[in-house]
Amino acid sequence: MKIAAVKVIVTCPGRNFVTLKITTDQGVHGIGDATLNGRELAVVSYLQDHVADCLVGRDAGAIEDIWQYLYRGCYWRRGPVTMAAIGAVDTALWDIKAKAAGMPLYELLGGRSRRGVMVYGHASGRDIEETSDEVARYIELGYRAIRAQSGVPGMDSTYGVSADRMYYEPADAALPTENVWSTEKYLDHVPKLFDRLRERFGFGHHLLHDVHHRLTPMEAARLGISLEDYRLFWMEDPTPVENQEAFRLIRKHTVTPLAVGEIFNTVWDCKDLLSEQLIDYIRTTVTHAGGITHLRRIADLAAMYQIRTGCHGATDLSPVCMGAALHFDTWAPNFGIQEYMLHTEPTDEVFPHDYRFSEGELHAGESPGHGVDIDERLAAKYPYRKAYLPVNRLRDGTMWNW
Ligand code: GCO
Ligand code: MG
């Protein structure tokens, strides 16, 4: 079965998504997510101008060879644009292979390791009480794991909190919004949030928190220590990870579990974190780390060190990524948890899918492939709209990490 056509589809049903569609000479098609939030068109060009021609005529079943061809063959390895493009090709080809085999994708990966995939939802509010009420709502909906973020007194905005709490969307403006950040106020506030949540809900649910790269390693260690009594499932991205060694310092001080990796592109970004067992969960997902083929290598390395997966699942990852990730999660022996943010209704209409939520778990569907498709006619009704993530500054104007 040969690759006959390669098409890039951009749509904005509430937010931008880039989808790659590969069709074979036998009429089977597969799709992959290539969305890179705030830098979408760079991946569109990469695929259209530099990948599409190289794929036409190749054996659609040679997934590994095509992966190596695109990775080694471009000479310029790694990086978010390259790896999102490779990830989309890889996901579409796995979709095709599974459809051709008449099997749900998880069967090709090695079969089912669990009945369902535990997910966590996002509870947030302008203050602790509002967040606490949101946590109550998620518990009501059947979630067993909930990420909690709250506005910080004295700060106008912070990561994870917005007016539309069920559908938090950080890429909110045609030019980056400028936020102001205070580490002192934040560090003072977060333990109070979890103190209240454990007091109100007890210890029967998993609670998670995303620091979103904002602390230094020593500050992260301090936060980890101050959250230990509340037994978090994880503390996410406590500090930036260009320097993987920074995590040695955090690890030395706290037993609060750590999750990292949503912005990683390859196994090389986390090799030391994994092999030195400096984290507990690896957050990389299908879209940004070279597809199923490469994510599997990362998960296998993590498994050697008892590190589990916790795939990124924010709204900027399309339902195509979610579908593929769920098949991956259904197979991965060292699966930990899956992030699940609801997509808006128009998004779900553009991307019909067969995964479903029940009792705190998502379930991959049984249809052949990864179970997600794109309605191209509907997609065409939502043209691309420029949207950026915010930036962060300290109170004196210094640029900080968002
Ligand atoms: C998360 C993430 C997201 C990112 C977003 C950036 O844990 O879900 O931190 O909210 O900010 O994916 O595009
Ligand atoms: Mg995060």
Coordinates of N, CA, C and O in Angstrom, one line a residue, residues 246-372:
A246 N 19.1 20.1 37.3 CA 18.4 20.9 38.3 C 17.5 20.1 39.1 O 17.3 20.4 40.3
F247 N 17.1 19.0 38.6 CA 16.1 18.1 39.3 C 16.8 17.3 40.4 O 16.1 16.9 41.3
R248 N 18.1 17.2 40.3 CA 18.8 16.5 41.5 C 18.6 17.3 42.7 O 18.4 16.7 43.8
L249 N 18.7 18.6 42.6 CA 18.5 19.4 43.8 C 17.1 19.3 44.4 O 16.9 19.1 45.6
I250 N 16.1 19.4 43.6 CA 14.7 19.3 44.1 C 14.5 17.9 44.7 O 14.0 17.8 45.8
R251 N 15.0 16.9 44.0 CA 14.8 15.5 44.5 C 15.4 15.2 45.8 O 14.9 14.5 46.6
K252 N 16.6 15.9 46.1 CA 17.3 15.7 47.3 C 16.5 16.1 48.5 O 16.6 15.7 49.6
H253 N 15.5 17.1 48.3 CA 14.8 17.7 49.4 C 13.4 17.2 49.7 O 12.9 17.4 50.8
T254 N 12.7 16.7 48.6 CA 11.3 16.5 48.8 C 10.9 15.2 48.3 O 11.4 14.7 47.2
V255 N 9.8 14.6 48.9 CA 9.2 13.3 48.4 C 7.9 13.6 47.6 O 7.2 12.7 47.3
T256 N 7.6 14.9 47.4 CA 6.4 15.1 46.6 C 6.8 14.7 45.2 O 7.8 15.1 44.6
P257 N 5.9 13.8 44.6 CA 6.2 13.2 43.2 C 6.3 14.3 42.2 O 5.5 15.3 42.2
L258 N 7.1 14.1 41.2 CA 7.4 15.2 40.2 C 7.0 14.6 38.8 O 7.2 13.5 38.4
A259 N 6.3 15.5 38.0 CA 5.9 15.2 36.6 C 6.5 16.3 35.7 O 6.4 17.5 36.0
V260 N 7.1 15.9 34.6 CA 7.8 16.8 33.7 C 7.7 16.3 32.3 O 7.6 15.1 32.1
G261 N 7.7 17.2 31.3 CA 7.9 16.7 29.9 C 7.0 17.1 28.9 O 7.1 16.7 27.7
E262 N 6.0 18.0 29.2 CA 5.0 18.3 28.1 C 5.7 19.1 27.0 O 5.2 19.1 25.9
I263 N 6.8 19.7 27.2 CA 7.5 20.5 26.1 C 8.7 19.7 25.5 O 9.4 20.2 24.7
F264 N 8.9 18.4 26.0 CA 10.0 17.7 25.4 C 9.7 17.2 24.0 O 8.5 16.9 23.7
N265 N 10.7 17.0 23.2 CA 10.5 16.5 21.8 C 11.1 15.1 21.6 O 10.6 14.4 20.7
T266 N 12.1 14.8 22.4 CA 12.7 13.5 22.1 C 13.2 12.9 23.5 O 13.2 13.5 24.5
V267 N 13.6 11.6 23.4 CA 14.1 10.9 24.6 C 15.4 11.6 25.2 O 15.6 11.6 26.3
W268 N 16.1 12.4 24.3 CA 17.3 13.1 24.8 C 17.0 14.2 25.7 O 17.8 14.5 26.6
D269 N 15.8 14.7 25.7 CA 15.4 15.8 26.6 C 15.2 15.2 28.0 O 15.1 16.0 29.0
C270 N 15.0 13.9 28.1 CA 14.7 13.4 29.5 C 15.6 12.2 29.8 O 15.3 11.6 30.8
K271 N 16.6 12.0 29.1 CA 17.5 10.8 29.3 C 18.0 10.8 30.8 O 17.9 9.8 31.4
D272 N 18.5 11.9 31.2 CA 19.1 12.0 32.6 C 18.0 11.9 33.6 O 18.1 11.3 34.7
L273 N 16.9 12.7 33.4 CA 15.8 12.7 34.3 C 15.3 11.2 34.5 O 14.9 10.8 35.7
L274 N 15.3 10.4 33.5 CA 14.8 9.1 33.6 C 15.8 8.2 34.2 O 15.6 7.5 35.2
S275 N 17.0 8.2 33.6 CA 18.0 7.2 34.1 C 18.5 7.5 35.5 O 19.0 6.6 36.1
E276 N 18.4 8.7 36.0 CA 18.8 9.0 37.4 C 17.5 9.0 38.3 O 17.6 9.4 39.4
Q277 N 16.4 8.6 37.7 CA 15.1 8.5 38.5 C 14.9 9.9 39.2 O 14.5 9.9 40.4
L278 N 15.0 11.0 38.5 CA 14.8 12.3 39.1 C 13.3 12.7 39.0 O 13.0 13.8 39.6
I279 N 12.5 12.0 38.3 CA 11.0 12.4 38.2 C 10.2 11.1 38.4 O 10.8 10.0 38.4
D280 N 8.9 11.3 38.5 CA 8.0 10.1 38.8 C 7.1 9.9 37.6 O 6.6 8.7 37.4
Y281 N 6.8 10.9 36.8 CA 5.9 10.8 35.7 C 6.5 11.6 34.5 O 7.0 12.7 34.7
I282 N 6.4 11.0 33.3 CA 6.9 11.6 32.1 C 5.7 12.1 31.3 O 4.8 11.3 31.0
R283 N 5.6 13.4 31.0 CA 4.4 14.0 30.5 C 4.3 14.1 28.9 O 3.3 14.5 28.4
T284 N 5.4 13.7 28.3 CA 5.5 13.8 26.8 C 4.3 13.1 26.2 O 3.9 12.0 26.6
T285 N 3.7 13.7 25.1 CA 2.7 12.9 24.4 C 3.0 12.8 22.9 O 4.0 13.2 22.4
V286 N 2.0 12.1 22.2 CA 2.2 11.7 20.8 C 2.6 12.8 19.9 O 3.5 12.7 19.1
T287 N 1.9 14.0 20.0 CA 2.0 15.0 19.1 C 3.4 15.7 19.1 O 4.0 15.9 18.0
H288 N 3.9 16.0 20.3 CA 5.1 16.8 20.3 C 6.4 16.0 20.4 O 7.5 16.6 20.4
A289 N 6.4 14.7 20.5 CA 7.6 13.9 20.6 C 7.7 12.8 19.6 O 8.0 11.6 19.9
G290 N 7.4 13.2 18.3 CA 7.6 12.2 17.2 C 6.7 11.0 17.1 O 7.0 10.0 16.6
G291 N 5.5 11.2 17.6 CA 4.5 10.2 17.4 C 4.6 8.9 18.3 O 5.3 8.9 19.3
I292 N 3.8 7.9 18.0 CA 3.7 6.7 18.7 C 5.1 6.0 18.8 O 5.5 5.5 19.8
T293 N 5.7 6.0 17.6 CA 7.0 5.3 17.5 C 8.0 5.8 18.5 O 8.7 5.0 19.2
H294 N 8.2 7.1 18.7 CA 9.2 7.6 19.6 C 8.7 7.7 21.0 O 9.4 7.4 22.0
L295 N 7.4 8.0 21.2 CA 6.8 8.0 22.6 C 7.0 6.6 23.2 O 7.3 6.5 24.4
R296 N 6.9 5.6 22.4 CA 7.1 4.2 23.0 C 8.5 4.0 23.5 O 8.7 3.4 24.5
R297 N 9.5 4.6 22.8 CA 10.9 4.5 23.2 C 11.0 5.2 24.6 O 11.7 4.7 25.5
I298 N 10.4 6.4 24.7 CA 10.5 7.1 25.9 C 9.9 6.4 27.1 O 10.5 6.2 28.2
A299 N 8.7 5.8 26.8 CA 8.0 5.1 27.9 C 8.8 3.8 28.3 O 8.8 3.5 29.5
D300 N 9.4 3.2 27.3 CA 10.2 2.0 27.7 C 11.4 2.3 28.5 O 11.7 1.6 29.5
L301 N 12.1 3.4 28.2 CA 13.2 3.8 29.0 C 12.7 4.2 30.4 O 13.3 3.8 31.4
A302 N 11.6 4.9 30.5 CA 11.0 5.3 31.8 C 10.7 4.1 32.6 O 10.9 4.0 33.8
A303 N 10.2 3.0 32.0 CA 9.7 1.8 32.7 C 10.9 1.2 33.4 O 10.7 0.6 34.5
M304 N 12.1 1.3 32.9 CA 13.3 0.7 33.5 C 13.5 1.3 34.9 O 14.2 0.7 35.7
Y305 N 13.1 2.5 35.1 CA 13.3 3.2 36.3 C 12.0 3.5 37.1 O 12.0 4.4 37.9
Q306 N 11.0 2.7 36.8 CA 9.8 2.7 37.5 C 9.1 4.1 37.4 O 8.4 4.5 38.3
I307 N 9.3 4.8 36.3 CA 8.7 6.0 36.1 C 7.5 5.8 35.2 O 7.6 5.0 34.2
R308 N 6.4 6.4 35.5 CA 5.1 6.1 34.7 C 4.8 7.3 33.8 O 5.3 8.4 34.0
T309 N 3.9 7.0 32.9 CA 3.5 8.0 31.9 C 2.4 8.9 32.5 O 1.6 8.5 33.3
G310 N 2.3 10.1 32.0 CA 1.2 11.0 32.4 C 1.0 12.0 31.3 O 1.3 13.2 31.4
C311 N 0.6 11.5 30.1 CA 0.6 12.3 28.9 C -0.2 13.6 29.0 O -1.3 13.7 29.5
H312 N 0.5 14.6 28.4 CA -0.1 15.9 28.2 C -1.4 15.8 27.5 O -1.5 15.1 26.5
G313 N -2.4 16.5 27.9 CA -3.7 16.4 27.2 C -4.5 17.7 27.3 O -5.7 17.8 27.5
A314 N -3.7 18.9 27.1 CA -4.4 20.2 27.2 C -5.2 20.4 25.9 O -5.1 19.6 24.9
T315 N -6.0 21.4 25.9 CA -6.9 21.6 24.7 C -6.2 21.9 23.4 O -6.7 21.8 22.3
D316 N -4.9 22.3 23.5 CA -4.2 22.6 22.3 C -3.7 21.3 21.6 O -3.2 21.4 20.5
L317 N -3.9 20.2 22.2 CA -3.7 18.9 21.6 C -5.0 18.5 21.1 O -6.0 18.4 21.8
S318 N -5.1 18.2 19.8 CA -6.5 18.0 19.2 C -7.0 16.6 19.6 O -6.3 15.8 20.1
P319 N -8.3 16.4 19.4 CA -8.9 15.0 19.6 C -8.1 13.9 18.9 O -8.1 12.8 19.4
V320 N -7.4 14.3 17.8 CA -6.6 13.2 17.1 C -5.5 12.8 18.1 O -5.2 11.6 18.2
C321 N -4.8 13.7 18.7 CA -3.8 13.4 19.7 C -4.4 12.6 20.8 O -3.8 11.5 21.2
M322 N -5.5 13.0 21.3 CA -6.2 12.3 22.4 C -6.5 10.9 22.1 O -6.2 10.0 22.8
G323 N -7.1 10.7 20.9 CA -7.4 9.3 20.5 C -6.2 8.5 20.4 O -6.1 7.4 21.0
A324 N -5.1 9.0 19.8 CA -3.9 8.2 19.7 C -3.3 7.9 21.1 O -2.8 6.8 21.4
A325 N -3.3 8.9 21.9 CA -2.7 8.8 23.3 C -3.5 7.8 24.1 O -2.9 7.0 24.8
L326 N -4.8 7.7 23.9 CA -5.6 6.7 24.6 C -5.2 5.3 24.2 O -5.2 4.4 25.1
H327 N -5.0 5.1 23.0 CA -4.6 3.7 22.5 C -3.2 3.4 23.1 O -2.9 2.3 23.6
F328 N -2.3 4.4 23.1 CA -1.0 4.3 23.7 C -1.1 3.9 25.2 O -0.5 3.0 25.7
D329 N -2.0 4.7 25.9 CA -2.2 4.5 27.4 C -2.8 3.1 27.7 O -2.5 2.5 28.7
T330 N -3.6 2.7 26.8 CA -4.3 1.4 27.0 C -3.3 0.3 26.9 O -3.4 -0.7 27.6
W331 N -2.2 0.5 26.1 CA -1.2 -0.5 26.0 C -0.1 -0.4 27.1 O 0.3 -1.3 27.7
A332 N 0.4 0.9 27.3 CA 1.7 1.1 28.0 C 1.7 0.4 29.4 O 0.8 0.7 30.2
P333 N 2.6 -0.5 29.6 CA 2.6 -1.2 30.9 C 2.9 -0.3 32.0 O 2.4 -0.5 33.1
N334 N 3.6 0.8 31.8 CA 3.9 1.8 32.9 C 3.0 3.0 32.8 O 3.5 4.1 33.1
F335 N 1.8 2.9 32.3 CA 0.9 4.0 32.3 C 0.6 4.5 33.7 O 0.5 3.7 34.7
G336 N 0.5 5.8 33.9 CA 0.2 6.4 35.2 C -1.1 7.1 35.2 O -2.1 6.7 35.9
I337 N -1.3 8.1 34.4 CA -2.5 8.9 34.3 C -2.5 9.6 33.0 O -1.4 9.8 32.3
Q338 N -3.7 10.1 32.6 CA -3.8 10.9 31.3 C -4.5 12.2 31.6 O -5.5 12.2 32.3
E339 N -3.9 13.3 31.2 CA -4.6 14.6 31.3 C -5.8 14.7 30.4 O -5.7 14.3 29.2
Y340 N -6.9 15.3 30.9 CA -8.1 15.3 30.0 C -8.7 16.7 30.2 O -9.3 16.9 31.2
M341 N -8.6 17.6 29.2 CA -9.3 18.8 29.2 C -10.4 18.7 28.1 O -10.1 18.3 27.0
L342 N -11.6 19.1 28.4 CA -12.6 19.0 27.5 C -12.4 19.9 26.3 O -12.0 21.1 26.5
H343 N -12.6 19.4 25.1 CA -12.6 20.3 23.9 C -14.0 20.9 23.8 O -15.0 20.3 24.3
T344 N -14.1 22.0 23.1 CA -15.4 22.7 22.9 C -16.2 21.8 21.9 O -15.7 21.0 21.2
E345 N -17.5 22.0 22.0 CA -18.4 21.2 21.1 C -18.1 21.3 19.6 O -18.0 20.3 18.9
P346 N -17.8 22.6 19.1 CA -17.4 22.7 17.7 C -16.2 21.8 17.4 O -16.1 21.2 16.3
T347 N -15.2 21.8 18.3 CA -14.0 20.9 18.1 C -14.4 19.5 18.0 O -14.0 18.7 17.1
D348 N -15.3 19.0 18.9 CA -15.7 17.6 18.9 C -16.4 17.3 17.6 O -16.4 16.1 17.1
E349 N -17.1 18.3 17.1 CA -17.9 18.0 15.8 C -16.9 17.9 14.6 O -17.1 17.1 13.7
V350 N -15.9 18.8 14.6 CA -14.9 18.7 13.5 C -14.1 17.4 13.5 O -13.8 16.9 12.5
F351 N -13.9 16.9 14.8 CA -13.1 15.7 14.9 C -14.0 14.6 15.5 O -13.9 14.3 16.7
P352 N -14.8 13.9 14.7 CA -15.6 12.8 15.3 C -14.7 11.7 15.9 O -13.7 11.4 15.3
H353 N -15.1 11.2 17.1 CA -14.2 10.2 17.7 C -15.0 9.2 18.5 O -16.1 9.5 18.9
D354 N -14.4 8.1 18.8 CA -15.1 7.1 19.5 C -14.6 6.8 20.9 O -15.0 5.9 21.5
Y355 N -13.7 7.7 21.4 CA -13.4 7.5 22.9 C -14.5 8.1 23.7 O -15.2 9.0 23.3
R356 N -14.6 7.5 24.9 CA -15.7 8.0 25.8 C -15.2 8.0 27.3 O -14.4 7.2 27.7
F357 N -15.9 8.9 28.0 CA -15.6 9.0 29.5 C -16.6 8.3 30.3 O -17.8 8.4 30.1
S358 N -16.1 7.5 31.3 CA -17.1 7.1 32.3 C -16.3 6.8 33.6 O -15.2 6.2 33.6
E359 N -16.9 7.2 34.7 CA -16.4 6.9 36.0 C -14.9 7.2 36.2 O -14.1 6.4 36.7
G360 N -14.5 8.4 35.8 CA -13.1 8.9 36.0 C -12.1 8.3 35.0 O -10.9 8.5 35.1
E361 N -12.6 7.5 34.0 CA -11.7 7.0 33.0 C -12.1 7.3 31.6 O -13.3 7.5 31.3
L362 N -11.1 7.4 30.7 CA -11.4 7.4 29.3 C -11.2 6.1 28.7 O -10.3 5.3 29.2
H363 N -12.0 5.7 27.7 CA -11.9 4.4 27.1 C -11.6 4.6 25.6 O -12.5 5.3 24.9
A364 N -10.6 4.1 25.1 CA -10.3 4.1 23.6 C -11.4 3.2 23.0 O -11.9 2.2 23.6
G365 N -11.8 3.7 21.8 CA -12.9 2.9 21.1 C -12.3 1.6 20.5 O -11.1 1.4 20.5
E366 N -13.2 0.9 19.9 CA -12.9 -0.4 19.3 C -12.8 -0.3 17.8 O -12.6 -1.4 17.1
S367 N -13.1 0.8 17.2 CA -13.0 0.9 15.7 C -11.6 0.8 15.2 O -10.7 1.2 15.9
P368 N -11.4 0.3 14.0 CA -10.0 0.2 13.5 C -9.3 1.5 13.4 O -9.9 2.5 13.1
G369 N -8.0 1.5 13.8 CA -7.2 2.8 13.8 C -7.2 3.4 15.1 O -7.5 2.7 16.1
H370 N -7.0 4.7 15.2 CA -7.0 5.4 16.5 C -8.4 5.9 16.8 O -8.6 6.6 17.9
G371 N -9.3 5.8 15.9 CA -10.7 6.1 16.2 C -11.1 7.6 16.1 O -12.2 7.9 16.6
V372 N -10.3 8.4 15.5 CA -10.6 9.8 15.3 C -10.5 10.2 13.8 O -9.6 9.7 13.2

